[in-house]
XYZ file of C-alpha atoms in Angstrom:
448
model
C -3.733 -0.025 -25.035
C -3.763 -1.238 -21.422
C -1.365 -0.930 -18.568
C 1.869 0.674 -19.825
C 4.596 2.657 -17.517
C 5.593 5.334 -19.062
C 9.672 6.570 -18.571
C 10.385 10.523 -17.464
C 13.091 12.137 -16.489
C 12.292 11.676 -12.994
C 13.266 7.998 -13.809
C 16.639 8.887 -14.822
C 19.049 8.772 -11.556
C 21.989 9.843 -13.991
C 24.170 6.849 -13.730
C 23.878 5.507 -17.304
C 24.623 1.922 -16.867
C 21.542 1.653 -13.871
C 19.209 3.797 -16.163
C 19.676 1.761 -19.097
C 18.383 -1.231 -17.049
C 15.757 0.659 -15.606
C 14.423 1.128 -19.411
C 14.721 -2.362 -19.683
C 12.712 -3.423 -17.247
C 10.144 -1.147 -18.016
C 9.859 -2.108 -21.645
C 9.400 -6.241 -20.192
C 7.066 -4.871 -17.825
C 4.868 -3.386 -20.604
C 5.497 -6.623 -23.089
C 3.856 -8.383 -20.203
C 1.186 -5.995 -20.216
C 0.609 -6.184 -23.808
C 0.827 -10.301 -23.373
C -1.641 -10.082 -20.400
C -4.336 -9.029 -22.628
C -4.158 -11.171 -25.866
C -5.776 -13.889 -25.569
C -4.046 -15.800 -28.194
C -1.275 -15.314 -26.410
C -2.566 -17.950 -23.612
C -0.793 -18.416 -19.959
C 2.027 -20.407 -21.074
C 3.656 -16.942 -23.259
C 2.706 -15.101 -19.594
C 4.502 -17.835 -17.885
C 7.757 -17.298 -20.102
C 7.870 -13.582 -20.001
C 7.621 -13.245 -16.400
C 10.280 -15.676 -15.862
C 11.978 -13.776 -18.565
C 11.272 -10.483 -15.848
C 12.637 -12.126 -12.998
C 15.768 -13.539 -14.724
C 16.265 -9.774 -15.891
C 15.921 -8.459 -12.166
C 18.173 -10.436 -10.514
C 20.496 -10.062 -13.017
C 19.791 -6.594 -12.417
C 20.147 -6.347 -9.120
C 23.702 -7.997 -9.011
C 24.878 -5.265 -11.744
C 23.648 -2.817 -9.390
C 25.320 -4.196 -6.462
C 28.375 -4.455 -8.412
C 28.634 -0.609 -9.016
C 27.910 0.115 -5.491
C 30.541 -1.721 -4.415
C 32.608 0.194 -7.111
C 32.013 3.458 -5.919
C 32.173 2.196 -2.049
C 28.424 2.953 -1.798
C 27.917 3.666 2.053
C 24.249 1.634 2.311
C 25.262 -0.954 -0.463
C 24.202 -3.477 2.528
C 20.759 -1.933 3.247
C 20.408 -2.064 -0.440
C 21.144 -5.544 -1.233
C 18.647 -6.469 2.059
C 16.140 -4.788 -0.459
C 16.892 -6.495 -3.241
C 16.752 -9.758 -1.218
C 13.219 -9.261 0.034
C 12.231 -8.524 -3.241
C 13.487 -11.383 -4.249
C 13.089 -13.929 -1.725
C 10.156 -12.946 -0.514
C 7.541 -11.242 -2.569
C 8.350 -12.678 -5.914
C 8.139 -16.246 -4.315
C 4.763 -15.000 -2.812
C 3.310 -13.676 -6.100
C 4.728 -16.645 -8.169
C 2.650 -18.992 -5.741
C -0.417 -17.467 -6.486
C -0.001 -17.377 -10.102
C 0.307 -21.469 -9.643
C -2.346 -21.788 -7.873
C -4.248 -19.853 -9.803
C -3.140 -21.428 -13.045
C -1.986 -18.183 -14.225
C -5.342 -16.025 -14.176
C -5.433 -12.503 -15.614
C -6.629 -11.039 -12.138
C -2.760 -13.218 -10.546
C -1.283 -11.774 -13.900
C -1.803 -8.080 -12.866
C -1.410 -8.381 -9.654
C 2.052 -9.808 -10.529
C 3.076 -7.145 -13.006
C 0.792 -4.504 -10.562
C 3.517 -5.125 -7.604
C 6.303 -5.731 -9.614
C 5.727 -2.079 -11.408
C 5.081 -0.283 -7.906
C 7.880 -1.646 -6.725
C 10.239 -0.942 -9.292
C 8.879 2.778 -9.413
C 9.085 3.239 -5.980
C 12.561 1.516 -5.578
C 14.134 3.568 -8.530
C 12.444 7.019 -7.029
C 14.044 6.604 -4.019
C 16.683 3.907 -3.433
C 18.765 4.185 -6.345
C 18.166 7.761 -6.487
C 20.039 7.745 -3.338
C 22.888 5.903 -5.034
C 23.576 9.068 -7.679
C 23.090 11.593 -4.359
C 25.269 9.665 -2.081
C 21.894 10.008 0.322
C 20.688 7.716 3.177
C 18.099 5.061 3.036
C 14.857 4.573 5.362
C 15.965 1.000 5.855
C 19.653 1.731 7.485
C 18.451 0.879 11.643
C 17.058 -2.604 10.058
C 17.790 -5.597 12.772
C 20.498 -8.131 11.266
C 18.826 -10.707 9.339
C 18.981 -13.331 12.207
C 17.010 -11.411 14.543
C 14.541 -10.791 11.621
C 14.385 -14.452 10.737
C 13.767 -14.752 14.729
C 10.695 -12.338 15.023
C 9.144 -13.460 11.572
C 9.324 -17.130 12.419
C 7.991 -16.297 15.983
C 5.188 -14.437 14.406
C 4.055 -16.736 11.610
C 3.829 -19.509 15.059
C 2.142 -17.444 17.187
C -0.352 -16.747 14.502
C -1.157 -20.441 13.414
C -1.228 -21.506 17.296
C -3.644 -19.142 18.065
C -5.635 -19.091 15.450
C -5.054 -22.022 13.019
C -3.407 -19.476 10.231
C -1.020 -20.735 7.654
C 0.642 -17.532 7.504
C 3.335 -16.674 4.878
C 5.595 -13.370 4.837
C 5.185 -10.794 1.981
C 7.867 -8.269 2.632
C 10.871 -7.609 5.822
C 10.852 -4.550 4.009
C 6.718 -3.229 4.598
C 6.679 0.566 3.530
C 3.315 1.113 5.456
C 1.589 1.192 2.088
C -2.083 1.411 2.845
C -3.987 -2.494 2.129
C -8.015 -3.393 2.638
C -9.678 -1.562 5.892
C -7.205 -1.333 8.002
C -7.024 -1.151 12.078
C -3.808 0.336 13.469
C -2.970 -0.197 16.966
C 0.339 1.436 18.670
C 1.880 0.379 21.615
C 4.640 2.836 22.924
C 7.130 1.728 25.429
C 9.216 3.580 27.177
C 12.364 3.161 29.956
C 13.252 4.929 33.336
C 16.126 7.197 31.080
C 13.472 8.166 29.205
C 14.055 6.699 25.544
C 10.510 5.346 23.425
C 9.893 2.794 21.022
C 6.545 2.277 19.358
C 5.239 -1.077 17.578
C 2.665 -0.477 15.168
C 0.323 -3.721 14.604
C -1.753 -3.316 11.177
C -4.797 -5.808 10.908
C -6.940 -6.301 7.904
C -10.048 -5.887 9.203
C -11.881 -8.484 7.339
C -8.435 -10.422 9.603
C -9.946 -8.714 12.647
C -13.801 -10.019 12.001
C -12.459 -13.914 11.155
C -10.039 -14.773 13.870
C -11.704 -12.574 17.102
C -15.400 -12.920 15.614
C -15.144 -16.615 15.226
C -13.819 -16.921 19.143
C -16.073 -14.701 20.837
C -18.924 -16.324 18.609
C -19.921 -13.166 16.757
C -21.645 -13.761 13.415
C -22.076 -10.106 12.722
C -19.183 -10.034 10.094
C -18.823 -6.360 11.866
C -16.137 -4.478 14.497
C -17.990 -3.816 17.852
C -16.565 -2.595 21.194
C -16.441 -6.325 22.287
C -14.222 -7.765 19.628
C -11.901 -4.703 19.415
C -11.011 -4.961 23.144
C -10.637 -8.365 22.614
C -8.435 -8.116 19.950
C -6.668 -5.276 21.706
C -6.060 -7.301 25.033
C -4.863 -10.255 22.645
C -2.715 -8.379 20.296
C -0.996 -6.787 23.905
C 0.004 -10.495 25.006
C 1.250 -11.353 21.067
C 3.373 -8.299 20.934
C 4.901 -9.344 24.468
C 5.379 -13.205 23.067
C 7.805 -11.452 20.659
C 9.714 -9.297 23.233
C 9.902 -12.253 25.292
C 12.713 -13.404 22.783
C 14.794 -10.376 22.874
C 16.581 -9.522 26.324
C 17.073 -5.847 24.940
C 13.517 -5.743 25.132
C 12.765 -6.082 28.798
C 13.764 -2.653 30.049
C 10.787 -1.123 28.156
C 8.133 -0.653 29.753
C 4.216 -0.415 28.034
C 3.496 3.144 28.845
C 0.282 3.793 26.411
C -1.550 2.279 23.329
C -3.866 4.357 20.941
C -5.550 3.651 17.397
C -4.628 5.682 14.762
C -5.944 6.609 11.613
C -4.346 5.826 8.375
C -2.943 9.289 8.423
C -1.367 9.378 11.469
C 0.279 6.055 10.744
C 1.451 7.242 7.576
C 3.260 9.929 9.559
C 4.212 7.724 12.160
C 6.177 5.787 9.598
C 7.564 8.756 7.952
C 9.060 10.269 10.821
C 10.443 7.235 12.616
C 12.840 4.570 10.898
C 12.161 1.469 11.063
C 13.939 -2.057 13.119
C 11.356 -4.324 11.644
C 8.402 -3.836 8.776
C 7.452 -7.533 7.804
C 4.190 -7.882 6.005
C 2.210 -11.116 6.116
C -0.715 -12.447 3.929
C -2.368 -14.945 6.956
C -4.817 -16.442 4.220
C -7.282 -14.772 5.943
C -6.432 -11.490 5.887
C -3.104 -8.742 5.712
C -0.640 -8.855 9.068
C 1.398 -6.046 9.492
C 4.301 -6.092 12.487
C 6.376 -2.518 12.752
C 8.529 -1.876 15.397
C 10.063 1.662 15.059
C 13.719 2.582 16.371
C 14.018 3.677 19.779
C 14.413 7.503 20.189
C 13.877 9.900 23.543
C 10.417 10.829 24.887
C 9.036 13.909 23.999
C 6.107 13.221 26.180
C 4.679 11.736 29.783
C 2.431 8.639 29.807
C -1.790 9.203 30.253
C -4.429 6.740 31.144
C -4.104 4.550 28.657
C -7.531 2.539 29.736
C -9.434 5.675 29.340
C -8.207 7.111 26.313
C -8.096 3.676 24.515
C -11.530 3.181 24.960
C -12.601 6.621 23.783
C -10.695 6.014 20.904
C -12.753 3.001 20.244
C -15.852 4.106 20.502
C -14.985 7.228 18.724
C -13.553 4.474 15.931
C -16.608 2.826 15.329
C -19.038 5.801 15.637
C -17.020 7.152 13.075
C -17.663 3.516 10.686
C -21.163 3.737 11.487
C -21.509 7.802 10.622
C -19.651 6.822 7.575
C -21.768 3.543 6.771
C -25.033 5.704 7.447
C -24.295 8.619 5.689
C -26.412 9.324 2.495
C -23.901 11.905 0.925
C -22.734 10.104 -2.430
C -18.902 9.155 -2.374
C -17.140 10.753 -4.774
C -13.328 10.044 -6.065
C -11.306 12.983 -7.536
C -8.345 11.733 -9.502
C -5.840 14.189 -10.376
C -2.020 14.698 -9.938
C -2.341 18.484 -9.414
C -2.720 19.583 -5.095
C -4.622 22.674 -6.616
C -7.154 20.887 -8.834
C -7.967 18.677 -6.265
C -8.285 20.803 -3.351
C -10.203 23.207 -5.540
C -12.617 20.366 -6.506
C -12.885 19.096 -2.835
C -13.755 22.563 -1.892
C -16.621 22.726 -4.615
C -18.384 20.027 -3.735
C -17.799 18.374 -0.580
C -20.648 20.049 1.114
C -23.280 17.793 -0.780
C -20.464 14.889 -1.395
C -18.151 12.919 0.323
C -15.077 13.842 -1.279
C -11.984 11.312 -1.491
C -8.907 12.234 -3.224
C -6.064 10.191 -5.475
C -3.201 11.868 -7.337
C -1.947 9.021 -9.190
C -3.162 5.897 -10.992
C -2.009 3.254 -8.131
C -3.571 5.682 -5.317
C -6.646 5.860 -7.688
C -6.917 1.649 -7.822
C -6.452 1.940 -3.983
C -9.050 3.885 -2.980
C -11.553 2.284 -5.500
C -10.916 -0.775 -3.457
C -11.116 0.788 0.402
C -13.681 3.446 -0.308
C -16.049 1.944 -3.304
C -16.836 5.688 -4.715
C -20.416 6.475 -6.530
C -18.577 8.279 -9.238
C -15.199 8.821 -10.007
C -13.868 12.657 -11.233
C -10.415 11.231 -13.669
C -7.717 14.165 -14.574
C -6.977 12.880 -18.084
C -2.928 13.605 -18.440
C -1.448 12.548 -15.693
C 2.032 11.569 -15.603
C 2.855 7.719 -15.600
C -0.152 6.655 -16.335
C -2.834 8.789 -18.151
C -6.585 8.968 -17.312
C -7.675 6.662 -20.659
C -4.451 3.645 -18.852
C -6.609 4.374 -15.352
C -10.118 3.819 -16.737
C -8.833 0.890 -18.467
C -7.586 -0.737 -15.480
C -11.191 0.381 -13.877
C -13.046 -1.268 -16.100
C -10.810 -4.200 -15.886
C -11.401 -5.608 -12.746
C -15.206 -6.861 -12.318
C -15.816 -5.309 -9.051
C -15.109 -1.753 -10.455
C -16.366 -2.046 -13.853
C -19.667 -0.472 -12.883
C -18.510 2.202 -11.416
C -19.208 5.458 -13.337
C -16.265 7.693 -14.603
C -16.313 11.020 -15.910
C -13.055 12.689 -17.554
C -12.098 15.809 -16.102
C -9.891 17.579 -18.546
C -8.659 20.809 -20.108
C -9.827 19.915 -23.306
C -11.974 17.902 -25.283
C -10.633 16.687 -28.396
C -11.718 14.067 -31.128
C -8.647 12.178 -30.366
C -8.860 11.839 -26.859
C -12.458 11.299 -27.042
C -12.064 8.181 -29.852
C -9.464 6.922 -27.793
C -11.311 6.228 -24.768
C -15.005 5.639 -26.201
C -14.634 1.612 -26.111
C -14.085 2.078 -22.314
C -17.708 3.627 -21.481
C -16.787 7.007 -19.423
C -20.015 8.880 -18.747
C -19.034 11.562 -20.185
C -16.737 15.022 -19.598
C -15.948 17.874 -17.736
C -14.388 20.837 -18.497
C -11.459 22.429 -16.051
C -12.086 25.537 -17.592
C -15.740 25.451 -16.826
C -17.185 27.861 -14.346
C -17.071 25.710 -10.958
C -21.209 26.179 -10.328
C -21.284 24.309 -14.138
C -19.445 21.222 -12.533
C -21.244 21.122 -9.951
C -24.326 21.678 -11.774
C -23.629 18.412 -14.180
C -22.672 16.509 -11.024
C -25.448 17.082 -9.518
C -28.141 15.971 -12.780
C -26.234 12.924 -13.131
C -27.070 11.712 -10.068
C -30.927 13.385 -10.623
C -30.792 11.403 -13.450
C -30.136 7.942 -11.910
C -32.724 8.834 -9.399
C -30.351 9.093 -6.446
């Protein structure tokens, strides 16, 4: 079996008539999975059921919009602006590169990949807020002109300066982590004291291919040098934008820091945001976030200074990380405790990175490329034998040793999983100084 979601009750949102689509969108979802990985089957049956999916959504989506509008819904708009990015924007996106790619089984998942995050994410939140009569993150969204404004502003900006056919992914970006990422904030503040912050998120491979190839740099690598640059140029970009918006002018730039991918993370949670468009540039991910204004809760600081510090701090950080000869490993697990517990065990020998689902799990694989990966195997939506399948799926993973770490061992389980290759199993219940202990000759073993 391959990629399959898997309905609970924290699917249901208790409005029968929205679940029972839910369901039904699931079930295609798997089909497609299923399809995905018969070869038999061949692109064109891929081809049909997707289009099959999409009919189903938007169909979908205007039954759901229907029964807001029943109950008088107070964010029905908000909602249907999601539904229309969805649909306007990142299907349209993913379609394209299942063209050009003559519908390939890495464009295949990556469709039904999105499509299933989204949907999960959508249904745990958004419509959930339907049945609770709650409040969306999206409400202080621009209007759609002033969106179409700033996205068509950015996508020319971007091939003017540096040649980049640039195509939106999302007006609706929910700061969801993508490649190695740079995040650079610019607050801005006004004489009555009120703040807004624009977050810009860069791909760093984006970073190394627009700034490297203008300052000459064939290093393929971040220095002090090109960040400045990039800093100094993504100042002027962000003003080219405010330029268009008369609102704009009485803010002031009062201070700019990088943050980590933490700190944006809480950035986005705690602010709401007037614009979140996501861009694939061809060469790289785009990210453009401008939070809603709100009052200052603190004074301005050298922001020359402090930037700079941050820098350097940024890429002796990189370098520590690049030099360091601890062994990465990934513990997978839905349960805080078990993962913290595990962290706690071992991170004084290992660097220790941390996933508590499958799509966190894929992630991380892909920003952090960890020596060995530590797999809970029941875990809720997907289970640890649906995440090693997907690992040993795509090519750049499939080397990439796995062991299970379960609360039991039984034939079953074991069968089930022994066409995937895991290196073998630990035991929760095992004293902790046994994990370790096995940890440690495996990598004895492979002579590192």
């Amino acid at each position: 079996m391959g990629n399959h979601l898997i309905w609970d009750d924290r699917f249901n949102i208790g409005i029968d008539v929205i679940d029972k689509e839910h369901k039904k969108l699931f079930k295609i979802i798997n089909k497609l999975f299923d399809f995905s990985e018969q070869e038999d089957k061949g692109p064109w049956v891929c081809h049909e059921g997707i289009k099959y999916f999409k009919e189903h959504a938007l169909k979908h989506f205007s039954e759901e919009e229907n029964y807001m509008e029943l109950i008088s819904y107070h964010d029905l708009e908000t909602h249907k602006r999601l539904h229309e990015d969805f649909s306007r924007h990142t299907l349209p996106a993913l379609e394209k590169e299942l063209e050009q790619t003559g519908y390939s089984k890495d464009a295949i998942h990556h469709f039904l990949g999105v499509c299933a995050g989204w949907l999960i994410g959508h249904t745990l939140t958004e419509d959930h807020a339907i049945a609770q009569n709650g409040t969306s993150k999206w409400v202080n969204l621009m209007p759609e002109e002033e969106q179409f404004v700033v996205r068509q502003t950015i996508i020319r900006r971007l091939h003017e300066m540096f040649g980049l056919d640039t195509q939106m992914v999302s007006e609706c970006y929910g700061g969801e982590r993508f490649g190695s990422g740079i995040y650079y904030r610019l607050s801005y503040g006004t004489q009555d004291g009120m703040q807004r912050e624009i977050i810009l998120v860069f791909e760093e491979k984006l970073l190394v291919s627009t700034m490297g190839k203008l300052l000459a740099d064939s290093s393929g690598k971040l220095n002090m040098m090109l960040l400045n640059a990039a800093r100094y140029t993504a100042r002027q970009f962000v003003e080219s934008i405010r330029k268009r918006f008369p609102s704009m002018q009485q803010y002031q730039l009062e201070r700019e820091n990088l943050l980590t991918y933490e700190q944006f993370q809480k950035t986005f949670e705690r602010q709401l945001p007037q614009y979140s468009l996501l861009f694939d540039t061809g060469e790289g991910y785009f990210a453009y976030c401008a939070m809603t204004p709100r009052q200052r809760k603190e004074g301005a600081f050298n922001r020359e200074e402090k930037t700079i510090m941050e820098i350097r701090k940024y890429l002796n950080d990189k370098e520590q990380d690049h030099s360091s000869k601890k062994k990465k490993l990934l513990v997978v697990d839905d349960s805080d405790t078990v993962r913290l517990a595990m962290k706690g065990l071992l991170e004084e020998d290992y660097q220790i990175v941390m996933a508590q689902s499958a799509a966190s799990a894929i992630r991380s694989m892909t920003l952090e490329r960890p020596d060995l990966v530590l797999l809970d195997y029941d875990m809720p939506v997907c289970d640890g034998a649906q995440v090693l399948w997907m690992i040993r799926s795509e090519k750049e993973f499939a080397d990439i040793p796995v062991f299970f770490l379960t609360g039991k061992v039984d034939k079953e389980s074991v069968n089930k999983v022994l066409p995937l290759k895991p290196e073998g199993y630990l035991l929760k219940s095992s004293k902790p100084v046994e994990i370790k202990k096995n940890i440690d000759l495996y990598f004895e073993r492979k002579g590192s």
